[in-house]
Short mmCIF file of C-alpha atoms and ligand atoms in Angstrom, two decimals:
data_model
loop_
_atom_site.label_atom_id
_atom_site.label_comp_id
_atom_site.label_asym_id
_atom_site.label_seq_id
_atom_site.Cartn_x
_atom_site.Cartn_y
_atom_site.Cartn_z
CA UNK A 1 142.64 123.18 126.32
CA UNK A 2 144.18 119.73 125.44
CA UNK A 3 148.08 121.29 125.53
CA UNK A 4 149.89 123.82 127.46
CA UNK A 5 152.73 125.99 125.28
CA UNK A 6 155.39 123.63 125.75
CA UNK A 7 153.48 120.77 125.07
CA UNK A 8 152.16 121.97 121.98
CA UNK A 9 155.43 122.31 120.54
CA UNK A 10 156.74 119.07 121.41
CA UNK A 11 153.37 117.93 119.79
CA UNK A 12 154.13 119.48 116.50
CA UNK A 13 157.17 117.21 116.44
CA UNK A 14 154.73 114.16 116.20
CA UNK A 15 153.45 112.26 113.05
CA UNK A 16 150.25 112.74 112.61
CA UNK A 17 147.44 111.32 113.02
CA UNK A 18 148.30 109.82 116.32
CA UNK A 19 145.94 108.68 119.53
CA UNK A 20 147.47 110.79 122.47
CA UNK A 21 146.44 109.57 125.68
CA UNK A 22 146.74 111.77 129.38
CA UNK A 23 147.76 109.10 131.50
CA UNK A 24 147.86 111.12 134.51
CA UNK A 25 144.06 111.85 133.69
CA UNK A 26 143.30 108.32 133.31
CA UNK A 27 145.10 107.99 136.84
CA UNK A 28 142.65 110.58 138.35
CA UNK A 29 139.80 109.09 136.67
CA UNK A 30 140.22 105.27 137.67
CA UNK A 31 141.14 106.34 141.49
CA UNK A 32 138.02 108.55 141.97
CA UNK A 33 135.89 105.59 140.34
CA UNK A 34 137.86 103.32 142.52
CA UNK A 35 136.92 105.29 145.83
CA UNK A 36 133.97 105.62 145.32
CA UNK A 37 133.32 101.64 144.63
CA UNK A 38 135.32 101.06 147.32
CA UNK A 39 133.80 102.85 150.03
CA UNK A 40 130.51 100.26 149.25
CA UNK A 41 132.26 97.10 148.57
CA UNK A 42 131.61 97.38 144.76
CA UNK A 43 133.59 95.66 142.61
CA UNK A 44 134.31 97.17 139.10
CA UNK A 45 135.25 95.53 136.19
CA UNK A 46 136.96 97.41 132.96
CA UNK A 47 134.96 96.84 129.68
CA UNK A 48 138.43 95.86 127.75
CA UNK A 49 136.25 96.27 124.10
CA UNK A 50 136.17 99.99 124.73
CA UNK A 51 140.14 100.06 124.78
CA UNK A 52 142.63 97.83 125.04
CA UNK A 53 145.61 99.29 124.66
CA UNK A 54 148.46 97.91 127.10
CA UNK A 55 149.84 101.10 128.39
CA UNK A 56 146.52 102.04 129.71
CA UNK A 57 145.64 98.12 130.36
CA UNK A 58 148.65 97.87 132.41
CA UNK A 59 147.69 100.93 134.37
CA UNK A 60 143.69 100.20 134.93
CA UNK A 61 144.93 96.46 136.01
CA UNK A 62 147.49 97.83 138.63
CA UNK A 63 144.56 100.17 140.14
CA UNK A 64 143.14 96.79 140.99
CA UNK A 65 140.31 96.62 138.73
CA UNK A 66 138.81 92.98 136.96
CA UNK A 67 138.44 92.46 133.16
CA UNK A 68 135.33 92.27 131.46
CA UNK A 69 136.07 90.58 128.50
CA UNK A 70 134.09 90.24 125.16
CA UNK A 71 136.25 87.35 123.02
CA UNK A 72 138.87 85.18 123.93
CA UNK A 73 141.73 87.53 123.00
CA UNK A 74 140.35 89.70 125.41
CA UNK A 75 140.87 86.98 128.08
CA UNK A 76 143.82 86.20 126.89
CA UNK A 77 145.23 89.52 127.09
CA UNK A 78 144.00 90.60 130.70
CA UNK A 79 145.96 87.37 131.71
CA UNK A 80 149.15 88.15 129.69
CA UNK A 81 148.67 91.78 131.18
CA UNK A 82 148.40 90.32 134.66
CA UNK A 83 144.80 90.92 135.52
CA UNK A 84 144.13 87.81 138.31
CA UNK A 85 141.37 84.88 136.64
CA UNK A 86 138.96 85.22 139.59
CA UNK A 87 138.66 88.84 138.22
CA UNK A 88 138.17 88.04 134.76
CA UNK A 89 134.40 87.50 133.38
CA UNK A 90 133.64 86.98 129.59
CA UNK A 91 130.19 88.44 127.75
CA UNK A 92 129.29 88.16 124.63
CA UNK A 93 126.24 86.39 122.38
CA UNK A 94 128.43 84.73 120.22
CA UNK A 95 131.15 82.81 121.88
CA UNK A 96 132.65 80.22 119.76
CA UNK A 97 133.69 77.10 121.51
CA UNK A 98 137.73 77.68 120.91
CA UNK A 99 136.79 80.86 123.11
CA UNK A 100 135.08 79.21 125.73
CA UNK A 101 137.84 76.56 126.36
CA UNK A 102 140.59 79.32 126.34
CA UNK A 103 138.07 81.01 129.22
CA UNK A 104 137.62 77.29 131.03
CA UNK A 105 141.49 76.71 130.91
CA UNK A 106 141.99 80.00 132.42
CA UNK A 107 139.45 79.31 135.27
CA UNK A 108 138.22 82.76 135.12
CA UNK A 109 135.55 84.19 137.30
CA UNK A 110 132.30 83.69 135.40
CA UNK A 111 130.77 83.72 132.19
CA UNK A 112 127.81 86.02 131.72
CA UNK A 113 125.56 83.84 129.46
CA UNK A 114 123.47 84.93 127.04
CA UNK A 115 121.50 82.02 125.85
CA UNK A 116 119.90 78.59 126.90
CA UNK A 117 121.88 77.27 124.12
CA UNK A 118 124.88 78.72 125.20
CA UNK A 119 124.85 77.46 128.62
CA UNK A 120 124.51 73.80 126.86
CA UNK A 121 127.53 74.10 124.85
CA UNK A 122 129.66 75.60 127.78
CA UNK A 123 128.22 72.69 130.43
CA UNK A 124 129.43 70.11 127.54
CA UNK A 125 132.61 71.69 127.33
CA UNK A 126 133.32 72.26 130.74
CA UNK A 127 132.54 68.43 131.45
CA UNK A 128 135.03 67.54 128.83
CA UNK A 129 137.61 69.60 130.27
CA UNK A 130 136.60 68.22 133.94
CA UNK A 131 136.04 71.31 135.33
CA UNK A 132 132.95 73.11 136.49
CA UNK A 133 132.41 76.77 134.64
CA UNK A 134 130.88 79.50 137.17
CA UNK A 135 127.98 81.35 135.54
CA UNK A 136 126.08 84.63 135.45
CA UNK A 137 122.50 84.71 133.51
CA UNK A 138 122.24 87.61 131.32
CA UNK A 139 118.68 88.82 131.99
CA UNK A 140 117.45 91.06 129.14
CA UNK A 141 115.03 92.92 131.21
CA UNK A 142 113.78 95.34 129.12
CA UNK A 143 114.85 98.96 130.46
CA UNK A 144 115.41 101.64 127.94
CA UNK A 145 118.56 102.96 127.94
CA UNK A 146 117.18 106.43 126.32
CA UNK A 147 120.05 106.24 124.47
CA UNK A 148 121.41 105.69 120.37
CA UNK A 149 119.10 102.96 119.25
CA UNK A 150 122.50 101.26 117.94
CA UNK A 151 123.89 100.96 122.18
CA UNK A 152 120.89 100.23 123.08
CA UNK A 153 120.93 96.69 124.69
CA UNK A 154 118.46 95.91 127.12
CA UNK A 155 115.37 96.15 124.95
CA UNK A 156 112.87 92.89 124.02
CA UNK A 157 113.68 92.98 120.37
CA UNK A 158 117.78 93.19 121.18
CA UNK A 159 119.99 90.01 120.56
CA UNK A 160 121.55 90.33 123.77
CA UNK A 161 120.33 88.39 126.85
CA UNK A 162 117.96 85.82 127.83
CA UNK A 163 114.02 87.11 127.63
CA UNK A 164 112.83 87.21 130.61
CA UNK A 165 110.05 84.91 129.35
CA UNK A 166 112.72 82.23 128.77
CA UNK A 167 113.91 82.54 132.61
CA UNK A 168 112.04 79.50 133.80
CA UNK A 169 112.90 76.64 131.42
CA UNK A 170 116.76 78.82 131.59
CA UNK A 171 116.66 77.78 135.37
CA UNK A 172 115.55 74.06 134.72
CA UNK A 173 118.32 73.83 131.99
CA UNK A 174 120.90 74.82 134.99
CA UNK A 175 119.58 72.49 137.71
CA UNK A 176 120.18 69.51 135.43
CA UNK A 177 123.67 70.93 134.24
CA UNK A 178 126.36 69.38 136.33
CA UNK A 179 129.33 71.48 134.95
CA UNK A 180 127.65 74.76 135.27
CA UNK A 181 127.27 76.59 138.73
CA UNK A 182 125.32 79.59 138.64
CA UNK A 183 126.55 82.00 140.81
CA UNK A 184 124.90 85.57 139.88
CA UNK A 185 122.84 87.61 137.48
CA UNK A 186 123.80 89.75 134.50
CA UNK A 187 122.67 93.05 133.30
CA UNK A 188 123.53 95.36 131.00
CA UNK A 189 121.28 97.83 129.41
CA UNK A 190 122.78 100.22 127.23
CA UNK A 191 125.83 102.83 126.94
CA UNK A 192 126.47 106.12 126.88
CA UNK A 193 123.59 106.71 129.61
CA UNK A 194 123.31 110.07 131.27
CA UNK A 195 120.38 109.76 132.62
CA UNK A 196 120.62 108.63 136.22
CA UNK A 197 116.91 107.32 136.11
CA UNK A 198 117.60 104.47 133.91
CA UNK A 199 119.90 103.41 136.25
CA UNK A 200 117.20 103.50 139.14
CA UNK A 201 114.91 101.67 136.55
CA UNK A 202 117.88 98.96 136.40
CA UNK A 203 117.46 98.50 139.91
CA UNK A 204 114.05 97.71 140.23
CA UNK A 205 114.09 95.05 137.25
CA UNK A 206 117.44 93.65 138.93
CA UNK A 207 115.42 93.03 142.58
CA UNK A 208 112.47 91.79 140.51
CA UNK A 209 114.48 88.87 138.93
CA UNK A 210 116.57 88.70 141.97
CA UNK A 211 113.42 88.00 144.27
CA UNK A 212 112.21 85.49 141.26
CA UNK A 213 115.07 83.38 141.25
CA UNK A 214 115.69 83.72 145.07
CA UNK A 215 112.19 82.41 145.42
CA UNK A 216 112.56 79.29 143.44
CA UNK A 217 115.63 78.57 146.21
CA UNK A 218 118.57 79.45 143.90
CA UNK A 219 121.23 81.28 145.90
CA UNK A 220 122.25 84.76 143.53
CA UNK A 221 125.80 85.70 144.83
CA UNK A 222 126.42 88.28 142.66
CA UNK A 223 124.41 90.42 141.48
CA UNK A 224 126.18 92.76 137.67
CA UNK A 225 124.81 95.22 136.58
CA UNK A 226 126.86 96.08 133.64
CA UNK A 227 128.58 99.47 132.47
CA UNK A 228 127.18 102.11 130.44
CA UNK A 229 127.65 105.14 132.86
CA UNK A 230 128.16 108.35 129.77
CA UNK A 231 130.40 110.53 129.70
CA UNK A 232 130.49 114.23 128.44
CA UNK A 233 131.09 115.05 124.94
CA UNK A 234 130.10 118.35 124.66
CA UNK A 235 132.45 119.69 127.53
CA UNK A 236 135.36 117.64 128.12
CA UNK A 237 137.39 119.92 129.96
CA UNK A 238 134.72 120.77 131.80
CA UNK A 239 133.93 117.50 133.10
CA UNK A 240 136.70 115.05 132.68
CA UNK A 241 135.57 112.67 134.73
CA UNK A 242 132.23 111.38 135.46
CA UNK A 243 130.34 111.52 139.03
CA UNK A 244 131.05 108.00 139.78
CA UNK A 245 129.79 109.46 143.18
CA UNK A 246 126.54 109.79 142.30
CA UNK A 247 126.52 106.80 139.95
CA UNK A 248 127.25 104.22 142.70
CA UNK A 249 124.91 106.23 145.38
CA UNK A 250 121.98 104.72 142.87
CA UNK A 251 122.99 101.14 143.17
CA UNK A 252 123.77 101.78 146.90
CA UNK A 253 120.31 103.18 147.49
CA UNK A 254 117.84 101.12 145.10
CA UNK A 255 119.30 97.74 145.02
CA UNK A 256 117.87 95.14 147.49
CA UNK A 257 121.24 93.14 148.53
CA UNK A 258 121.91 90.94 151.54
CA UNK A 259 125.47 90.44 153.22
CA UNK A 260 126.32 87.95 150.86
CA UNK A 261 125.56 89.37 147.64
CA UNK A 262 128.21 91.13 145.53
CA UNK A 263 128.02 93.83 143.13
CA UNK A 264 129.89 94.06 140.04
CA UNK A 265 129.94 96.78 137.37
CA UNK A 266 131.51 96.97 134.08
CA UNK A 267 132.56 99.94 132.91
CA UNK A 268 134.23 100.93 129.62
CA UNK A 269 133.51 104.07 128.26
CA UNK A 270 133.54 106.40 131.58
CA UNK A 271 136.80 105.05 132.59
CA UNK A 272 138.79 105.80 129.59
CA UNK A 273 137.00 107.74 127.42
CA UNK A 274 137.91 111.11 128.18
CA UNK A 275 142.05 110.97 128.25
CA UNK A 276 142.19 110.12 124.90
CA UNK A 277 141.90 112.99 121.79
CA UNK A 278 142.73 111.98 117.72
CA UNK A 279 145.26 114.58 116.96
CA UNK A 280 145.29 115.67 113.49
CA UNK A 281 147.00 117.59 110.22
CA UNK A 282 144.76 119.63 108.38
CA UNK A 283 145.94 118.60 104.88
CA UNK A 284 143.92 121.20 103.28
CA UNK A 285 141.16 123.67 103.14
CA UNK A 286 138.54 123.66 100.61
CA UNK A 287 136.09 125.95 100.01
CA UNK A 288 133.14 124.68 98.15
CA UNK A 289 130.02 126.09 96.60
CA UNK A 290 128.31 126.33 100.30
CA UNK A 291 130.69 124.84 102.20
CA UNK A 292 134.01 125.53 104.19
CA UNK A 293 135.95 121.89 104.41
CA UNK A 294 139.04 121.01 106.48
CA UNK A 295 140.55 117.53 105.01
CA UNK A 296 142.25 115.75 107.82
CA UNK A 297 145.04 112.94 107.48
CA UNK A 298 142.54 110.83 109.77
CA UNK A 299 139.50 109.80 109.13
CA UNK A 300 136.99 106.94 109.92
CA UNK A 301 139.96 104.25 109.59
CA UNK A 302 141.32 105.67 113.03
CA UNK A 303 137.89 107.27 115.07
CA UNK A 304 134.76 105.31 113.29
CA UNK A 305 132.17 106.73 115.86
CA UNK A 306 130.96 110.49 113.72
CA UNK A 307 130.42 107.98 110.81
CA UNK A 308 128.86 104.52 112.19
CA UNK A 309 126.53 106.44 114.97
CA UNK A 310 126.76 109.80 114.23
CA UNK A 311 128.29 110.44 117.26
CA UNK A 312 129.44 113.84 118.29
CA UNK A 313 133.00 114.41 118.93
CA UNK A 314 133.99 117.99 120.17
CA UNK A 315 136.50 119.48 117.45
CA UNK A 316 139.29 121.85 118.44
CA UNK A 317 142.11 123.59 117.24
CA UNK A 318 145.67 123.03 118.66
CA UNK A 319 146.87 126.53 119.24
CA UNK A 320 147.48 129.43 117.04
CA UNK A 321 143.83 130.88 118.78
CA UNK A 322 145.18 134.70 118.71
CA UNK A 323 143.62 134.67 114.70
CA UNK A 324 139.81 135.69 115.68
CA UNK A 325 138.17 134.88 112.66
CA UNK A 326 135.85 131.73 113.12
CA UNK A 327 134.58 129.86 110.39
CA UNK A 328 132.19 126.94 109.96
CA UNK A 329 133.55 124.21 108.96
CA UNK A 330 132.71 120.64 107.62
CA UNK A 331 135.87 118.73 108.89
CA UNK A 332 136.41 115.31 106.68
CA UNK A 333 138.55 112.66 106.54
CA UNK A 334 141.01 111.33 103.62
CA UNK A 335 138.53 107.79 103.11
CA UNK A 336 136.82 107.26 100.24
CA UNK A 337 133.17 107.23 102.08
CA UNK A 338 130.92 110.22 102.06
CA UNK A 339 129.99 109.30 105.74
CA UNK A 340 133.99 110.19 106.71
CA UNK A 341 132.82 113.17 108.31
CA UNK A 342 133.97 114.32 111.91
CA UNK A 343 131.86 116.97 111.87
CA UNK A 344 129.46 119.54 109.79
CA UNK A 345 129.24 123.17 110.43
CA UNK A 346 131.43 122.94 113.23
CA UNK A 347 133.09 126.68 114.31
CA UNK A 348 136.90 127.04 114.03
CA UNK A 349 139.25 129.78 114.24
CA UNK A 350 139.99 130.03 110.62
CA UNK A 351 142.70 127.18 109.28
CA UNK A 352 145.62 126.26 107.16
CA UNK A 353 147.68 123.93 106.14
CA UNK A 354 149.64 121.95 108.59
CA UNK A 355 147.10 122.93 111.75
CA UNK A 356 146.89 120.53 113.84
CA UNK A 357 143.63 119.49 114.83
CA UNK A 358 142.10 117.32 117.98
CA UNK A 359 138.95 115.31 118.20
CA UNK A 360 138.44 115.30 121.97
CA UNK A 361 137.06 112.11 124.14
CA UNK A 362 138.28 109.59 121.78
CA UNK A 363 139.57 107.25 124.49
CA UNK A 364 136.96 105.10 124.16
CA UNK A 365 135.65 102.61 120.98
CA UNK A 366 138.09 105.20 119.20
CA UNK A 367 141.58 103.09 118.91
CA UNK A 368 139.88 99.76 119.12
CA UNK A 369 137.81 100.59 115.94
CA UNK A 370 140.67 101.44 114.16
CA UNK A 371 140.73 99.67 110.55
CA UNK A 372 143.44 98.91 107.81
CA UNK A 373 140.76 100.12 105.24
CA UNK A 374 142.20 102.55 101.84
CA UNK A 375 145.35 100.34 103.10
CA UNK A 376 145.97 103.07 106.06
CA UNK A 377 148.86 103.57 108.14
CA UNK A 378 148.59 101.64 111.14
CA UNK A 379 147.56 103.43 114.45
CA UNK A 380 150.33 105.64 116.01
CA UNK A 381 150.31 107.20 119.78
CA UNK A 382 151.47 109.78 121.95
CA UNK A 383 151.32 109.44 125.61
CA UNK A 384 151.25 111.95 128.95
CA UNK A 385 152.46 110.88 131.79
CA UNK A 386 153.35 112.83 134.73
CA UNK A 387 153.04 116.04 132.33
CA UNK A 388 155.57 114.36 130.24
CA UNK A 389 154.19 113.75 126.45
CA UNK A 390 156.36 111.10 124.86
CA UNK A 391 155.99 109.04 122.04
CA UNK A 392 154.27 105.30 122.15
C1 PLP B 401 130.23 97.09 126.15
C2 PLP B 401 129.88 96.44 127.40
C3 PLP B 401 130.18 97.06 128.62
C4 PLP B 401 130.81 98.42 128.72
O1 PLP B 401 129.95 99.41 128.28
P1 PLP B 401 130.32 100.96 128.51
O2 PLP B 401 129.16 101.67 127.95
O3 PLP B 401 131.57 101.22 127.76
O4 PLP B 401 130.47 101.17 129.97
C5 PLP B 401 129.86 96.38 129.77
N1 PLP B 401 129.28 95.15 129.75
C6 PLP B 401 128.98 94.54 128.59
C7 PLP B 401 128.35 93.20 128.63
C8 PLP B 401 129.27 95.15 127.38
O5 PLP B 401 128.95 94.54 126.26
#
């Protein structure tokens, strides 16, 4: 259960829809992650694209974790939110050259670059800001993920990434760049992954390319693997927080490393996703020719995920659970988009009017996704923190 008695009712209070966010779960979450990267000198960097909001921003950066950033914004913002530059890395197959220079005037940690091309532009740029740009190679090598083909990244016919059959003339192109120092590798092959094997796969390709470079005498520092560690959807108060136990014993066991090399994750999803829920009015009940429907007051325009990947979300009711008749229910959103659907045939104690609803594990790609679309409200928020719920 998302609330306790009291908290319910100061709940009710609220606006709806709102994100609510269990900061003292988020707390948990990031120290048990932290531990257990600590204990084998792993460094971990957030995924800021899976949320960036700054109450949970500011707590993530003060638990001493890096940025991994996806735009320039994103830079921008881990340095206005006090994460240090030589934490900060920036991803992404599209970086525009505004975006690069904000990252070069920042002198953050690396770039993880995902093209010959792209290394060009950013040597050029570098050299006309008279600096030199530190830089990891993102190596699509071609593990599947076993995942949504739509997070599915490290695959041949992906965007993301260099091919590995590009690697060579991609190591030429970095000899003969003066304003590029490459200091690692880059990996990352998918999200949502919950099976523990792909990770062990990830290992193997990461010493193959590791040995490859290493034998053409470039020194690899660091050695990222990415994110993409899942979490669990089905039961989230069952397991709020992921094994980051056993998720860093695979990297400790299967990757090759010498005492110099560092390792660097990026995780989004299994940091945050779980102390976040969409909390919701049913607006009304409609019972069609086959169908029971709840309308919500959110829809896609505030949790996108049911309707661009079909993802599942687990659906609950806040409260009122002494009523024992359960229905199934399709439970929709206000948008005008047939595919504004949270979920079909899912089983609820029968509703009405003004029930409040909650879409569970929305911490993650939930707010971020958020659109102005229909002309929606913007995105409210309630927050827990030390079992106090107040209002963002
Ligand atoms: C999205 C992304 C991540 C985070 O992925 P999660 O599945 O949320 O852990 C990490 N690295 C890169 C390069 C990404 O694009």
């Amino acid at each position: 259960m998302l609330f306790n008695n009291n908290q319910q009712e100061s709940i009710k209070a609220l606006d709806t829809p709102f994100y609510y966010y269990d900061l003292d779960l988020l707390d948990q979450t990031l120290s048990q992650a932290k531990t257990a990267a600590d204990k084998r000198g792993f460094h971990v960097h957030y995924a800021l694209k899976a949320n960036f909001n700054d109450r949970l921003l500011g707590l993530i950066q003060s638990k001493g974790f890096g940025a991994d950033c996806v735009s320039g914004n994103e830079v921008q913002k881990s340095i206005d939110l006090g994460f240090s530059a030589d934490k900060i890395t920036f991803a992404g197959v599209g970086k525009s050259d505004k975006e690069i220079i904000t990252a070069l005037k920042h002198n953050i940690f690396a770039f993880n670059v995902e093209s010959i091309q792209e290394m060009e532009v950013i040597n050029e740029l570098a050299g006309q800001l008279g600096v030199t740009a530190n830089v990891s190679l993102r190596i699509n090598p071609n593990v599947d993920a076993h995942t949504h083909h739509y997070i599915t990244t490290g695959l041949d016919e992906n965007k993301f990434g260099v091919p590995t059959s590009e690697l060579e003339k991609a190591a030429s192109v970095i000899r003969q760049a003066p304003h590029v120092n490459l200091i690692g590798l880059h990996f990352h092959v998918g999200s949502q992954i919950t099976d523990m094997n792909v990770f062990k796969s990830l290992c193997v390709k990461v010493n193959e390319w590791k040995n490859w470079f290493e034998e053409r005498g470039t020194t690899i520092q660091v050695l990222n693997v990415g994110g993409g560690l899942g979490v669990d959807y089905q039961q989230p108060d069952e397991n709020p927080i992921p094994d980051f136990e056993a998720y860093f014993a695979i990297f400790d066991k299967f990757l090759e490393r010498q005492p110099h090399q560092e390792v660097h994750f990026e995780l989004g999803r299994a940091l945050v996703a779980q102390c976040g829920a969409l909390v919701s009015k049913v607006l009304y009940t409609k019972s069609g020719v086959k169908k029971n429907f709840l309308v919500l007051d959110a829809g896609m325009t505030e949790l996108m995920r049911p309707a661009l990947y079909q993802a599942y979300h687990k659906i609950e009711k806040v409260g009122g659970e002494s009523n024992n008749t359960t229905l199934n229910y399709d439970v929709v959103g206000p948008i005008c988009e047939s595919s504004d659907c949270f979920g079909k045939e899912v089983p609820l104690p029968e509703s009405q009017r003004g029930d409040l609803i909650a879409i569970r594990t929305a911490g993650a790609y939930g707010e971020v996704m958020a659109s102005r679309y229909n002309l929606r409200e913007e995105i409210r928020y309630a927050f827990k923190q030390n079992e106090e719920i107040t209002v963002g």
